[in-house]
């Protein structure tokens, strides 16, 4: 049965919005921080996201040729776990720099040099890549199937509207953070990346459960919690909680001055 043009447009727009929302949130939050604290690293985030789009197209073609158009849940699980690890590391790094004791003149210069460092640049680029690639190939497959119905104008219109809405969200986040002081911007981005790391870990557990590689113990969640995206299995909830606990423990440990980086900071002499 041939779909009506409006139905095709709505389906295409909803697919792009659903699959692209988390990626845009991650990229916008991290990009807003980089524009304020390390503008030179923003290009690496953009290149990583562009690489994710290219890799998604290649992966979608490979899935089409080798797996008959079915994506591989194991690849998506591995991508989620790698992205979660990078977000956890980057979030912890930012949390350490958000400590008010780290904003003396000497330590601020150290933080500026660290933000410009190679490790941070690679982590930023990798997060940009994985945030897009995580759902990119599956999105291309969905849209390819939808486009096979012979409604290219309706498909393009739906995608254009969804892309405009995602771009508007990007703009709102960027403009909303431009006047924030650096410390709450560092801390807020750190907390956001920690939450996203927990979500990505739970998503990886779900993908492995769909392949019967992990047990599935259903949990009856209230409707608002399920709508918020909480995992509906005991294993997924436990994995997300473990990531949150790990991140919070690391953050608390980084605030201890004894023997740490902050305690070793050179004193600024007053004239």
mmCIF file of C-alpha atoms in Angstrom:
data_model
loop_
_atom_site.group_PDB
_atom_site.id
_atom_site.type_symbol
_atom_site.label_atom_id
_atom_site.label_comp_id
_atom_site.label_asym_id
_atom_site.label_seq_id
_atom_site.Cartn_x
_atom_site.Cartn_y
_atom_site.Cartn_z
ATOM 1 C CA UNK A 1 0.000 0.000 0.000
ATOM 2 C CA UNK A 2 1.430 3.389 -1.007
ATOM 3 C CA UNK A 3 1.752 5.873 1.840
ATOM 4 C CA UNK A 4 0.351 9.367 1.523
ATOM 5 C CA UNK A 5 2.998 12.116 1.118
ATOM 6 C CA UNK A 6 2.082 13.637 4.497
ATOM 7 C CA UNK A 7 2.541 10.284 6.223
ATOM 8 C CA UNK A 8 5.963 9.815 4.605
ATOM 9 C CA UNK A 9 7.014 13.323 5.646
ATOM 10 C CA UNK A 10 5.882 12.747 9.234
ATOM 11 C CA UNK A 11 7.607 9.361 9.447
ATOM 12 C CA UNK A 12 10.879 10.751 8.049
ATOM 13 C CA UNK A 13 10.830 13.749 10.383
ATOM 14 C CA UNK A 14 10.071 11.648 13.456
ATOM 15 C CA UNK A 15 12.845 9.168 12.621
ATOM 16 C CA UNK A 16 15.432 11.940 12.323
ATOM 17 C CA UNK A 17 14.193 13.709 15.471
ATOM 18 C CA UNK A 18 14.117 10.528 17.518
ATOM 19 C CA UNK A 19 17.514 9.261 16.433
ATOM 20 C CA UNK A 20 19.240 12.629 16.248
ATOM 21 C CA UNK A 21 18.054 14.232 19.483
ATOM 22 C CA UNK A 22 20.621 12.685 21.825
ATOM 23 C CA UNK A 23 23.461 13.349 19.379
ATOM 24 C CA UNK A 24 22.490 17.014 19.062
ATOM 25 C CA UNK A 25 22.230 17.396 22.841
ATOM 26 C CA UNK A 26 25.701 15.912 23.358
ATOM 27 C CA UNK A 27 27.297 17.921 20.546
ATOM 28 C CA UNK A 28 25.592 21.186 21.528
ATOM 29 C CA UNK A 29 26.486 20.919 25.216
ATOM 30 C CA UNK A 30 30.113 20.031 24.534
ATOM 31 C CA UNK A 31 30.374 22.545 21.700
ATOM 32 C CA UNK A 32 29.045 25.347 23.923
ATOM 33 C CA UNK A 33 31.732 24.625 26.495
ATOM 34 C CA UNK A 34 34.499 24.477 23.895
ATOM 35 C CA UNK A 35 33.485 27.794 22.355
ATOM 36 C CA UNK A 36 33.977 29.433 25.749
ATOM 37 C CA UNK A 37 36.991 27.571 27.114
ATOM 38 C CA UNK A 38 38.901 26.124 24.134
ATOM 39 C CA UNK A 39 37.689 27.403 20.727
ATOM 40 C CA UNK A 40 40.491 25.586 18.922
ATOM 41 C CA UNK A 41 39.029 22.213 19.975
ATOM 42 C CA UNK A 42 35.605 22.968 18.483
ATOM 43 C CA UNK A 43 36.848 22.101 15.010
ATOM 44 C CA UNK A 44 37.830 18.624 16.228
ATOM 45 C CA UNK A 45 34.327 18.076 17.573
ATOM 46 C CA UNK A 46 32.897 19.110 14.193
ATOM 47 C CA UNK A 47 35.299 16.840 12.292
ATOM 48 C CA UNK A 48 34.403 13.953 14.598
ATOM 49 C CA UNK A 49 30.672 14.480 13.951
ATOM 50 C CA UNK A 50 31.283 14.708 10.193
ATOM 51 C CA UNK A 51 33.265 11.472 10.387
ATOM 52 C CA UNK A 52 30.334 9.882 12.209
ATOM 53 C CA UNK A 53 27.987 10.849 9.371
ATOM 54 C CA UNK A 54 30.366 9.413 6.753
ATOM 55 C CA UNK A 55 30.883 6.223 8.753
ATOM 56 C CA UNK A 56 27.115 5.871 9.188
ATOM 57 C CA UNK A 57 26.621 5.943 5.409
ATOM 58 C CA UNK A 58 29.379 3.369 4.894
ATOM 59 C CA UNK A 59 28.004 1.126 7.665
ATOM 60 C CA UNK A 60 24.465 1.396 6.276
ATOM 61 C CA UNK A 61 25.750 0.314 2.848
ATOM 62 C CA UNK A 62 27.620 -2.601 4.429
ATOM 63 C CA UNK A 63 24.519 -3.670 6.385
ATOM 64 C CA UNK A 64 22.481 -3.475 3.184
ATOM 65 C CA UNK A 65 24.944 -5.554 1.148
ATOM 66 C CA UNK A 66 26.013 -8.074 3.798
ATOM 67 C CA UNK A 67 23.084 -8.365 6.209
ATOM 68 C CA UNK A 68 20.120 -7.708 3.950
ATOM 69 C CA UNK A 69 19.425 -4.286 5.439
ATOM 70 C CA UNK A 70 19.506 -5.403 9.095
ATOM 71 C CA UNK A 71 21.788 -3.498 11.453
ATOM 72 C CA UNK A 72 23.996 -5.389 13.930
ATOM 73 C CA UNK A 73 23.057 -4.815 17.580
ATOM 74 C CA UNK A 74 26.517 -5.924 18.712
ATOM 75 C CA UNK A 75 28.171 -3.081 16.802
ATOM 76 C CA UNK A 76 25.731 -0.602 18.329
ATOM 77 C CA UNK A 77 26.400 -2.012 21.817
ATOM 78 C CA UNK A 78 30.163 -1.669 21.361
ATOM 79 C CA UNK A 79 29.715 1.890 20.087
ATOM 80 C CA UNK A 80 27.556 2.789 23.101
ATOM 81 C CA UNK A 81 30.078 1.366 25.571
ATOM 82 C CA UNK A 82 33.007 3.165 23.931
ATOM 83 C CA UNK A 83 31.076 6.438 23.866
ATOM 84 C CA UNK A 84 30.068 5.997 27.522
ATOM 85 C CA UNK A 85 33.697 5.459 28.525
ATOM 86 C CA UNK A 86 34.833 8.588 26.693
ATOM 87 C CA UNK A 87 31.993 10.658 28.173
ATOM 88 C CA UNK A 88 32.844 9.395 31.657
ATOM 89 C CA UNK A 89 36.519 10.319 31.224
ATOM 90 C CA UNK A 90 35.778 13.728 29.699
ATOM 91 C CA UNK A 91 33.093 14.493 32.299
ATOM 92 C CA UNK A 92 35.478 13.639 35.128
ATOM 93 C CA UNK A 93 38.211 15.777 33.579
ATOM 94 C CA UNK A 94 35.840 18.743 33.361
ATOM 95 C CA UNK A 95 34.596 18.205 36.931
ATOM 96 C CA UNK A 96 38.146 18.438 38.258
ATOM 97 C CA UNK A 97 38.587 21.766 36.458
ATOM 98 C CA UNK A 98 35.291 23.028 37.884
ATOM 99 C CA UNK A 99 36.615 22.970 41.466
ATOM 100 C CA UNK A 100 36.770 26.591 42.725
ATOM 101 C CA UNK A 101 40.250 25.975 44.135
ATOM 102 C CA UNK A 102 41.475 25.290 40.601
ATOM 103 C CA UNK A 103 40.810 28.829 39.381
ATOM 104 C CA UNK A 104 43.875 30.595 40.711
ATOM 105 C CA UNK A 105 45.862 32.323 37.997
ATOM 106 C CA UNK A 106 48.517 29.581 37.867
ATOM 107 C CA UNK A 107 46.045 26.705 37.746
ATOM 108 C CA UNK A 108 43.821 28.459 35.226
ATOM 109 C CA UNK A 109 46.797 28.646 32.882
ATOM 110 C CA UNK A 110 47.389 24.927 33.453
ATOM 111 C CA UNK A 111 43.739 24.200 32.671
ATOM 112 C CA UNK A 112 43.935 26.258 29.474
ATOM 113 C CA UNK A 113 46.998 24.284 28.349
ATOM 114 C CA UNK A 114 45.284 20.998 29.239
ATOM 115 C CA UNK A 115 42.174 21.902 27.253
ATOM 116 C CA UNK A 116 44.383 22.540 24.243
ATOM 117 C CA UNK A 117 46.158 19.203 24.766
ATOM 118 C CA UNK A 118 46.145 16.279 22.364
ATOM 119 C CA UNK A 119 44.324 13.832 24.665
ATOM 120 C CA UNK A 120 41.384 16.169 25.195
ATOM 121 C CA UNK A 121 41.223 16.919 21.472
ATOM 122 C CA UNK A 122 41.134 13.222 20.611
ATOM 123 C CA UNK A 123 38.447 12.536 23.232
ATOM 124 C CA UNK A 124 36.327 15.429 21.931
ATOM 125 C CA UNK A 125 36.633 14.237 18.332
ATOM 126 C CA UNK A 126 35.817 10.654 19.340
ATOM 127 C CA UNK A 127 32.713 11.730 21.282
ATOM 128 C CA UNK A 128 31.546 13.727 18.255
ATOM 129 C CA UNK A 129 32.093 10.684 16.039
ATOM 130 C CA UNK A 130 30.420 8.149 18.322
ATOM 131 C CA UNK A 131 27.476 10.385 19.258
ATOM 132 C CA UNK A 132 26.531 10.481 15.563
ATOM 133 C CA UNK A 133 27.596 6.973 14.561
ATOM 134 C CA UNK A 134 25.719 5.304 17.433
ATOM 135 C CA UNK A 135 22.361 5.600 15.659
ATOM 136 C CA UNK A 136 23.502 6.938 12.301
ATOM 137 C CA UNK A 137 23.665 3.725 10.300
ATOM 138 C CA UNK A 138 20.302 2.521 11.600
ATOM 139 C CA UNK A 139 18.764 5.901 10.748
ATOM 140 C CA UNK A 140 20.082 5.702 7.178
ATOM 141 C CA UNK A 141 18.591 2.209 6.828
ATOM 142 C CA UNK A 142 15.212 3.357 8.147
ATOM 143 C CA UNK A 143 15.146 6.339 5.823
ATOM 144 C CA UNK A 144 16.287 4.207 2.894
ATOM 145 C CA UNK A 145 13.405 1.811 3.470
ATOM 146 C CA UNK A 146 10.975 4.717 3.779
ATOM 147 C CA UNK A 147 12.343 6.333 0.621
ATOM 148 C CA UNK A 148 11.850 3.167 -1.417
ATOM 149 C CA UNK A 149 8.145 3.999 -1.577
ATOM 150 C CA UNK A 150 8.791 6.600 -4.269
ATOM 151 C CA UNK A 151 7.984 9.791 -2.346
ATOM 152 C CA UNK A 152 11.318 11.707 -2.472
ATOM 153 C CA UNK A 153 9.749 15.166 -2.144
ATOM 154 C CA UNK A 154 7.759 14.215 0.951
ATOM 155 C CA UNK A 155 10.799 12.447 2.432
ATOM 156 C CA UNK A 156 12.971 15.507 1.842
ATOM 157 C CA UNK A 157 10.367 17.855 3.324
ATOM 158 C CA UNK A 158 10.071 15.788 6.497
ATOM 159 C CA UNK A 159 13.838 15.615 6.902
ATOM 160 C CA UNK A 160 14.199 19.366 6.285
ATOM 161 C CA UNK A 161 11.671 20.231 9.012
ATOM 162 C CA UNK A 162 13.289 17.825 11.484
ATOM 163 C CA UNK A 163 16.769 19.157 10.683
ATOM 164 C CA UNK A 164 15.511 22.716 11.226
ATOM 165 C CA UNK A 165 14.085 21.763 14.634
ATOM 166 C CA UNK A 166 17.352 20.080 15.657
ATOM 167 C CA UNK A 167 19.247 23.161 14.460
ATOM 168 C CA UNK A 168 16.954 25.372 16.537
ATOM 169 C CA UNK A 169 17.660 23.225 19.599
ATOM 170 C CA UNK A 170 21.397 23.600 18.919
ATOM 171 C CA UNK A 171 20.980 27.373 18.684
ATOM 172 C CA UNK A 172 18.977 27.606 21.917
ATOM 173 C CA UNK A 173 21.595 25.640 23.867
ATOM 174 C CA UNK A 174 24.450 27.690 22.365
ATOM 175 C CA UNK A 175 22.813 31.053 23.117
ATOM 176 C CA UNK A 176 21.651 29.952 26.555
ATOM 177 C CA UNK A 177 25.178 29.122 27.721
ATOM 178 C CA UNK A 178 27.045 32.089 26.248
ATOM 179 C CA UNK A 179 26.680 34.218 29.403
ATOM 180 C CA UNK A 180 27.238 31.471 31.960
ATOM 181 C CA UNK A 181 30.375 31.719 34.121
ATOM 182 C CA UNK A 182 32.960 29.078 33.290
ATOM 183 C CA UNK A 183 32.708 27.129 36.555
ATOM 184 C CA UNK A 184 28.975 26.241 36.288
ATOM 185 C CA UNK A 185 29.478 25.621 32.559
ATOM 186 C CA UNK A 186 32.273 23.118 33.300
ATOM 187 C CA UNK A 187 30.272 21.487 36.087
ATOM 188 C CA UNK A 188 26.994 21.391 34.146
ATOM 189 C CA UNK A 189 28.657 19.836 31.097
ATOM 190 C CA UNK A 190 30.375 17.297 33.352
ATOM 191 C CA UNK A 191 27.064 16.247 34.970
ATOM 192 C CA UNK A 192 25.360 16.061 31.572
ATOM 193 C CA UNK A 193 28.103 13.824 30.156
ATOM 194 C CA UNK A 194 27.870 11.581 33.235
ATOM 195 C CA UNK A 195 24.111 11.171 32.744
ATOM 196 C CA UNK A 196 24.593 10.475 29.029
ATOM 197 C CA UNK A 197 27.309 7.911 29.832
ATOM 198 C CA UNK A 198 24.788 6.109 32.064
ATOM 199 C CA UNK A 199 22.140 6.234 29.308
ATOM 200 C CA UNK A 200 24.553 4.911 26.679
ATOM 201 C CA UNK A 201 25.634 2.077 28.997
ATOM 202 C CA UNK A 202 21.999 1.096 29.568
ATOM 203 C CA UNK A 203 21.439 1.231 25.796
ATOM 204 C CA UNK A 204 24.396 -1.123 25.273
ATOM 205 C CA UNK A 205 22.885 -3.581 27.770
ATOM 206 C CA UNK A 206 19.577 -3.424 25.893
ATOM 207 C CA UNK A 207 21.274 -4.145 22.555
ATOM 208 C CA UNK A 208 23.051 -7.181 24.039
ATOM 209 C CA UNK A 209 19.791 -8.390 25.578
ATOM 210 C CA UNK A 210 18.134 -8.230 22.164
ATOM 211 C CA UNK A 211 20.859 -10.602 20.922
ATOM 212 C CA UNK A 212 20.248 -12.880 23.962
ATOM 213 C CA UNK A 213 23.814 -12.257 25.119
ATOM 214 C CA UNK A 214 22.653 -10.922 28.496
ATOM 215 C CA UNK A 215 19.712 -11.987 30.704
ATOM 216 C CA UNK A 216 16.596 -9.831 30.788
ATOM 217 C CA UNK A 217 14.797 -9.254 34.101
ATOM 218 C CA UNK A 218 11.832 -6.932 33.395
ATOM 219 C CA UNK A 219 11.054 -4.056 35.735
ATOM 220 C CA UNK A 220 7.600 -2.506 35.877
ATOM 221 C CA UNK A 221 8.391 1.218 35.758
ATOM 222 C CA UNK A 222 5.822 3.994 36.200
ATOM 223 C CA UNK A 223 4.841 5.506 32.862
ATOM 224 C CA UNK A 224 6.639 8.856 33.447
ATOM 225 C CA UNK A 225 9.936 7.075 34.188
ATOM 226 C CA UNK A 226 9.577 4.852 31.138
ATOM 227 C CA UNK A 227 8.802 7.882 28.969
ATOM 228 C CA UNK A 228 11.924 9.580 30.357
ATOM 229 C CA UNK A 229 14.031 6.787 28.878
ATOM 230 C CA UNK A 230 14.913 4.729 31.958
ATOM 231 C CA UNK A 231 15.772 1.121 31.078
ATOM 232 C CA UNK A 232 12.994 -1.397 31.642
ATOM 233 C CA UNK A 233 15.258 -4.191 32.893
ATOM 234 C CA UNK A 234 17.055 -4.796 36.181
ATOM 235 C CA UNK A 235 20.329 -5.294 34.304
ATOM 236 C CA UNK A 236 20.011 -1.974 32.472
ATOM 237 C CA UNK A 237 19.151 -0.087 35.660
ATOM 238 C CA UNK A 238 22.075 -1.708 37.486
ATOM 239 C CA UNK A 239 24.519 -0.813 34.699
ATOM 240 C CA UNK A 240 23.353 2.816 34.598
ATOM 241 C CA UNK A 241 23.512 3.080 38.394
ATOM 242 C CA UNK A 242 27.048 1.618 38.403
ATOM 243 C CA UNK A 243 28.227 4.249 35.904
ATOM 244 C CA UNK A 244 26.631 7.058 37.927
ATOM 245 C CA UNK A 245 28.206 5.741 41.135
ATOM 246 C CA UNK A 246 31.604 5.416 39.469
ATOM 247 C CA UNK A 247 31.415 8.955 38.117
ATOM 248 C CA UNK A 248 30.301 10.468 41.423
ATOM 249 C CA UNK A 249 32.999 8.566 43.337
ATOM 250 C CA UNK A 250 35.683 9.763 40.936
ATOM 251 C CA UNK A 251 34.406 13.334 41.203
ATOM 252 C CA UNK A 252 34.457 13.268 45.002
ATOM 253 C CA UNK A 253 37.967 11.822 44.961
ATOM 254 C CA UNK A 254 39.191 14.534 42.605
ATOM 255 C CA UNK A 255 38.123 17.215 45.119
ATOM 256 C CA UNK A 256 40.441 15.882 47.836
ATOM 257 C CA UNK A 257 43.433 18.233 48.025
ATOM 258 C CA UNK A 258 45.787 15.927 49.883
ATOM 259 C CA UNK A 259 48.479 14.739 47.539
ATOM 260 C CA UNK A 260 46.469 15.847 44.555
ATOM 261 C CA UNK A 261 47.033 18.174 41.682
ATOM 262 C CA UNK A 262 45.470 21.128 43.494
ATOM 263 C CA UNK A 263 47.648 20.750 46.557
ATOM 264 C CA UNK A 264 50.754 20.873 44.392
ATOM 265 C CA UNK A 265 49.858 24.159 42.786
ATOM 266 C CA UNK A 266 52.497 26.870 43.033
ATOM 267 C CA UNK A 267 51.686 29.732 45.347
ATOM 268 C CA UNK A 268 51.191 33.160 43.810
ATOM 269 C CA UNK A 269 53.243 35.711 45.703
ATOM 270 C CA UNK A 270 51.801 39.115 46.366
ATOM 271 C CA UNK A 271 53.854 42.233 45.883
#
